[in-house]
mmCIF file of C-alpha atoms in Angstrom:
data_model
loop_
_atom_site.group_PDB
_atom_site.id
_atom_site.type_symbol
_atom_site.label_atom_id
_atom_site.label_comp_id
_atom_site.label_asym_id
_atom_site.label_seq_id
_atom_site.Cartn_x
_atom_site.Cartn_y
_atom_site.Cartn_z
ATOM 1 C CA MET A 1 -6.313 6.775 -7.317
ATOM 2 C CA GLU A 2 -6.089 8.489 -10.674
ATOM 3 C CA THR A 3 -3.136 10.533 -9.492
ATOM 4 C CA SER A 4 -1.046 7.453 -8.763
ATOM 5 C CA ASP A 5 -2.115 5.911 -12.089
ATOM 6 C CA SER A 6 -1.064 9.036 -13.986
ATOM 7 C CA ASN A 7 2.245 9.140 -12.092
ATOM 8 C CA GLN A 8 2.814 5.494 -12.980
ATOM 9 C CA SER A 9 2.054 6.233 -16.632
ATOM 10 C CA HIS A 10 4.559 9.131 -16.530
ATOM 11 C CA GLU A 11 7.180 6.780 -15.145
ATOM 12 C CA ALA A 12 6.313 4.154 -17.757
ATOM 13 C CA VAL A 13 6.696 6.683 -20.571
ATOM 14 C CA ARG A 14 10.023 7.819 -19.175
ATOM 15 C CA GLU A 15 11.316 4.269 -18.775
ATOM 16 C CA HIS A 16 10.175 2.914 -22.131
ATOM 17 C CA GLY A 17 10.925 5.984 -24.143
ATOM 18 C CA ARG A 18 13.574 7.809 -22.155
ATOM 19 C CA ASN A 19 15.678 8.182 -25.271
ATOM 20 C CA MET A 20 12.626 9.174 -27.267
ATOM 21 C CA ILE A 21 11.536 12.030 -24.985
ATOM 22 C CA ARG A 22 13.523 15.241 -24.854
ATOM 23 C CA PRO A 23 14.982 16.116 -21.475
ATOM 24 C CA ALA A 24 13.304 19.524 -21.750
ATOM 25 C CA MET A 25 9.862 17.893 -21.747
ATOM 26 C CA ILE A 26 10.696 15.752 -18.739
ATOM 27 C CA ARG A 27 12.095 18.803 -16.950
ATOM 28 C CA TRP A 28 8.907 20.753 -17.866
ATOM 29 C CA GLN A 29 6.836 18.047 -16.209
ATOM 30 C CA GLU A 30 9.006 18.130 -13.092
ATOM 31 C CA THR A 31 8.806 21.925 -12.981
ATOM 32 C CA ALA A 32 5.011 21.813 -13.259
ATOM 33 C CA GLN A 33 4.871 19.345 -10.356
ATOM 34 C CA GLN A 34 7.114 21.642 -8.304
ATOM 35 C CA LEU A 35 4.830 24.591 -9.110
ATOM 36 C CA LEU A 36 1.825 22.640 -7.866
ATOM 37 C CA SER A 37 3.723 21.779 -4.712
ATOM 38 C CA ALA A 38 4.810 25.384 -4.155
ATOM 39 C CA THR A 39 1.304 26.800 -4.584
ATOM 40 C CA SER A 40 -0.034 24.385 -1.998
ATOM 41 C CA ARG A 41 2.139 26.010 0.692
ATOM 42 C CA THR A 42 0.010 28.892 1.923
ATOM 43 C CA GLU A 43 1.625 29.819 5.241
ATOM 44 C CA GLU A 44 2.000 33.577 5.464
ATOM 45 C CA GLU A 45 5.363 33.455 7.201
ATOM 46 C CA HIS A 46 6.936 31.602 4.255
ATOM 47 C CA ARG A 47 5.107 33.492 1.509
ATOM 48 C CA ASP A 48 8.101 35.513 0.260
ATOM 49 C CA ALA A 49 10.199 32.365 -0.164
ATOM 50 C CA VAL A 50 7.350 30.595 -1.947
ATOM 51 C CA ILE A 51 6.837 33.530 -4.313
ATOM 52 C CA ASP A 52 10.570 33.573 -5.087
ATOM 53 C CA GLU A 53 10.464 29.840 -5.783
ATOM 54 C CA ILE A 54 7.407 30.221 -8.041
ATOM 55 C CA ASN A 55 9.135 33.002 -9.991
ATOM 56 C CA ARG A 56 12.279 30.881 -10.371
ATOM 57 C CA LEU A 57 10.261 27.907 -11.599
ATOM 58 C CA LEU A 58 8.302 30.040 -14.062
ATOM 59 C CA ASP A 59 11.540 31.505 -15.433
ATOM 60 C CA GLU A 60 12.999 28.018 -15.760
ATOM 61 C CA ARG A 61 9.875 26.845 -17.551
ATOM 62 C CA ASP A 62 10.037 29.798 -19.950
ATOM 63 C CA ALA A 63 13.616 28.855 -20.832
ATOM 64 C CA LEU A 64 12.547 25.257 -21.480
ATOM 65 C CA GLN A 65 9.781 26.352 -23.840
ATOM 66 C CA THR A 66 12.248 27.242 -26.596
ATOM 67 C CA GLU A 67 13.630 23.684 -26.549
ATOM 68 C CA ILE A 68 10.234 22.049 -27.070
ATOM 69 C CA VAL A 69 9.465 22.367 -30.777
ATOM 70 C CA ALA A 70 8.033 20.035 -33.432
ATOM 71 C CA PRO A 71 8.510 17.376 -34.724
ATOM 72 C CA PHE A 72 7.500 15.187 -31.808
ATOM 73 C CA THR A 73 7.917 11.452 -31.353
ATOM 74 C CA PRO A 74 4.796 9.428 -30.444
ATOM 75 C CA GLU A 75 6.071 9.206 -26.858
ATOM 76 C CA GLU A 76 6.505 12.966 -26.736
ATOM 77 C CA GLU A 77 2.990 13.487 -28.088
ATOM 78 C CA GLU A 78 1.586 11.233 -25.357
ATOM 79 C CA LEU A 79 3.540 13.097 -22.690
ATOM 80 C CA GLY A 80 2.500 16.382 -24.297
ATOM 81 C CA LYS A 81 -1.184 15.529 -23.813
ATOM 82 C CA GLU A 82 -0.517 14.821 -20.157
ATOM 83 C CA LEU A 83 1.426 18.078 -19.869
ATOM 84 C CA VAL A 84 -1.507 20.051 -21.287
ATOM 85 C CA ALA A 85 -3.765 18.655 -18.550
ATOM 86 C CA LEU A 86 -1.062 19.333 -15.964
ATOM 87 C CA GLU A 87 -0.738 22.921 -17.205
ATOM 88 C CA LYS A 88 -4.451 23.479 -16.569
ATOM 89 C CA GLU A 89 -3.915 22.378 -12.974
ATOM 90 C CA VAL A 90 -0.886 24.675 -12.668
ATOM 91 C CA ALA A 91 -2.815 27.650 -14.074
ATOM 92 C CA GLU A 92 -5.693 27.041 -11.640
ATOM 93 C CA ALA A 93 -3.288 26.657 -8.711
ATOM 94 C CA LEU A 94 -1.447 29.875 -9.613
ATOM 95 C CA ALA A 95 -4.745 31.749 -9.982
ATOM 96 C CA SER A 96 -5.911 30.431 -6.626
ATOM 97 C CA TYR A 97 -2.618 31.413 -4.977
ATOM 98 C CA THR A 98 -2.828 34.903 -6.503
ATOM 99 C CA LYS A 99 -6.413 35.241 -5.267
ATOM 100 C CA LEU A 100 -5.297 34.223 -1.765
ATOM 101 C CA ILE A 101 -2.560 36.868 -1.774
ATOM 102 C CA ARG A 102 -4.985 39.530 -3.025
ATOM 103 C CA SER A 103 -7.513 38.687 -0.311
ATOM 104 C CA ASP A 104 -4.773 38.922 2.324
ATOM 105 C CA ILE A 105 -3.714 42.318 0.974
ATOM 106 C CA THR A 106 -7.317 43.517 1.027
ATOM 107 C CA ALA A 107 -7.741 42.291 4.605
ATOM 108 C CA ALA A 108 -4.527 44.038 5.663
ATOM 109 C CA GLN A 109 -5.652 47.298 4.052
ATOM 110 C CA SER A 110 -9.034 47.026 5.724
ATOM 111 C CA LYS A 111 -7.386 46.406 9.088
ATOM 112 C CA LYS A 112 -5.127 49.418 8.508
ATOM 113 C CA GLU A 113 -8.140 51.645 7.749
ATOM 114 C CA HIS A 114 -9.920 50.328 10.838
ATOM 115 C CA VAL A 115 -6.940 51.196 13.030
ATOM 116 C CA LYS A 116 -6.802 54.692 11.492
ATOM 117 C CA SER A 117 -10.486 55.267 12.189
ATOM 118 C CA TYR A 118 -10.039 54.049 15.755
ATOM 119 C CA VAL A 119 -7.124 56.419 16.351
ATOM 120 C CA ASN A 120 -8.851 59.355 14.649
ATOM 121 C CA PRO A 121 -12.632 58.730 14.697
ATOM 122 C CA TYR A 122 -13.458 62.089 13.094
ATOM 123 C CA GLY A 123 -10.997 61.772 10.233
ATOM 124 C CA LYS A 124 -13.647 60.777 7.684
ATOM 125 C CA VAL A 125 -16.447 63.084 8.826
ATOM 126 C CA ALA A 126 -17.919 65.083 5.953
ATOM 127 C CA ARG A 127 -16.917 68.718 6.049
ATOM 128 C CA ASP A 128 -20.146 70.426 5.069
ATOM 129 C CA GLY A 129 -19.266 73.964 6.008
ATOM 130 C CA THR A 130 -19.177 73.478 9.745
ATOM 131 C CA PHE A 131 -16.096 74.266 11.697
ATOM 132 C CA TYR A 132 -14.215 71.425 13.335
ATOM 133 C CA ASP A 133 -11.286 72.100 15.575
ATOM 134 C CA THR A 134 -8.558 69.900 14.145
ATOM 135 C CA LYS A 135 -6.146 70.570 16.977
ATOM 136 C CA GLN A 136 -6.033 67.788 19.488
#
């Protein structure tokens, strides 16, 4: 229920203080929400598209950062506090997504090594001075 309450408060801030909040801050909030949405899509077949979208959103957010400078209106400060909490969620989601990708890469490498050892079972045998015929 807190999520809907926070979304309602975001909408209330936008409606009451739309002229008092910079468009860059509102766009930052929207970008952060899109990042959270993108990191929740974990299907492997769409991973490249999701990574491209995440990179695009991060670049867009970096460009917005230069437009968000002091002094801030009271409405902007309130939204800023909400954005800080939202940024923690985004950072955790990105870290989790990165961890998922790393674990998939590790699993793929392990599978590749397993296939190699199945094809050539004596490939990793220690060569301790004995002669092994390498011709097959």
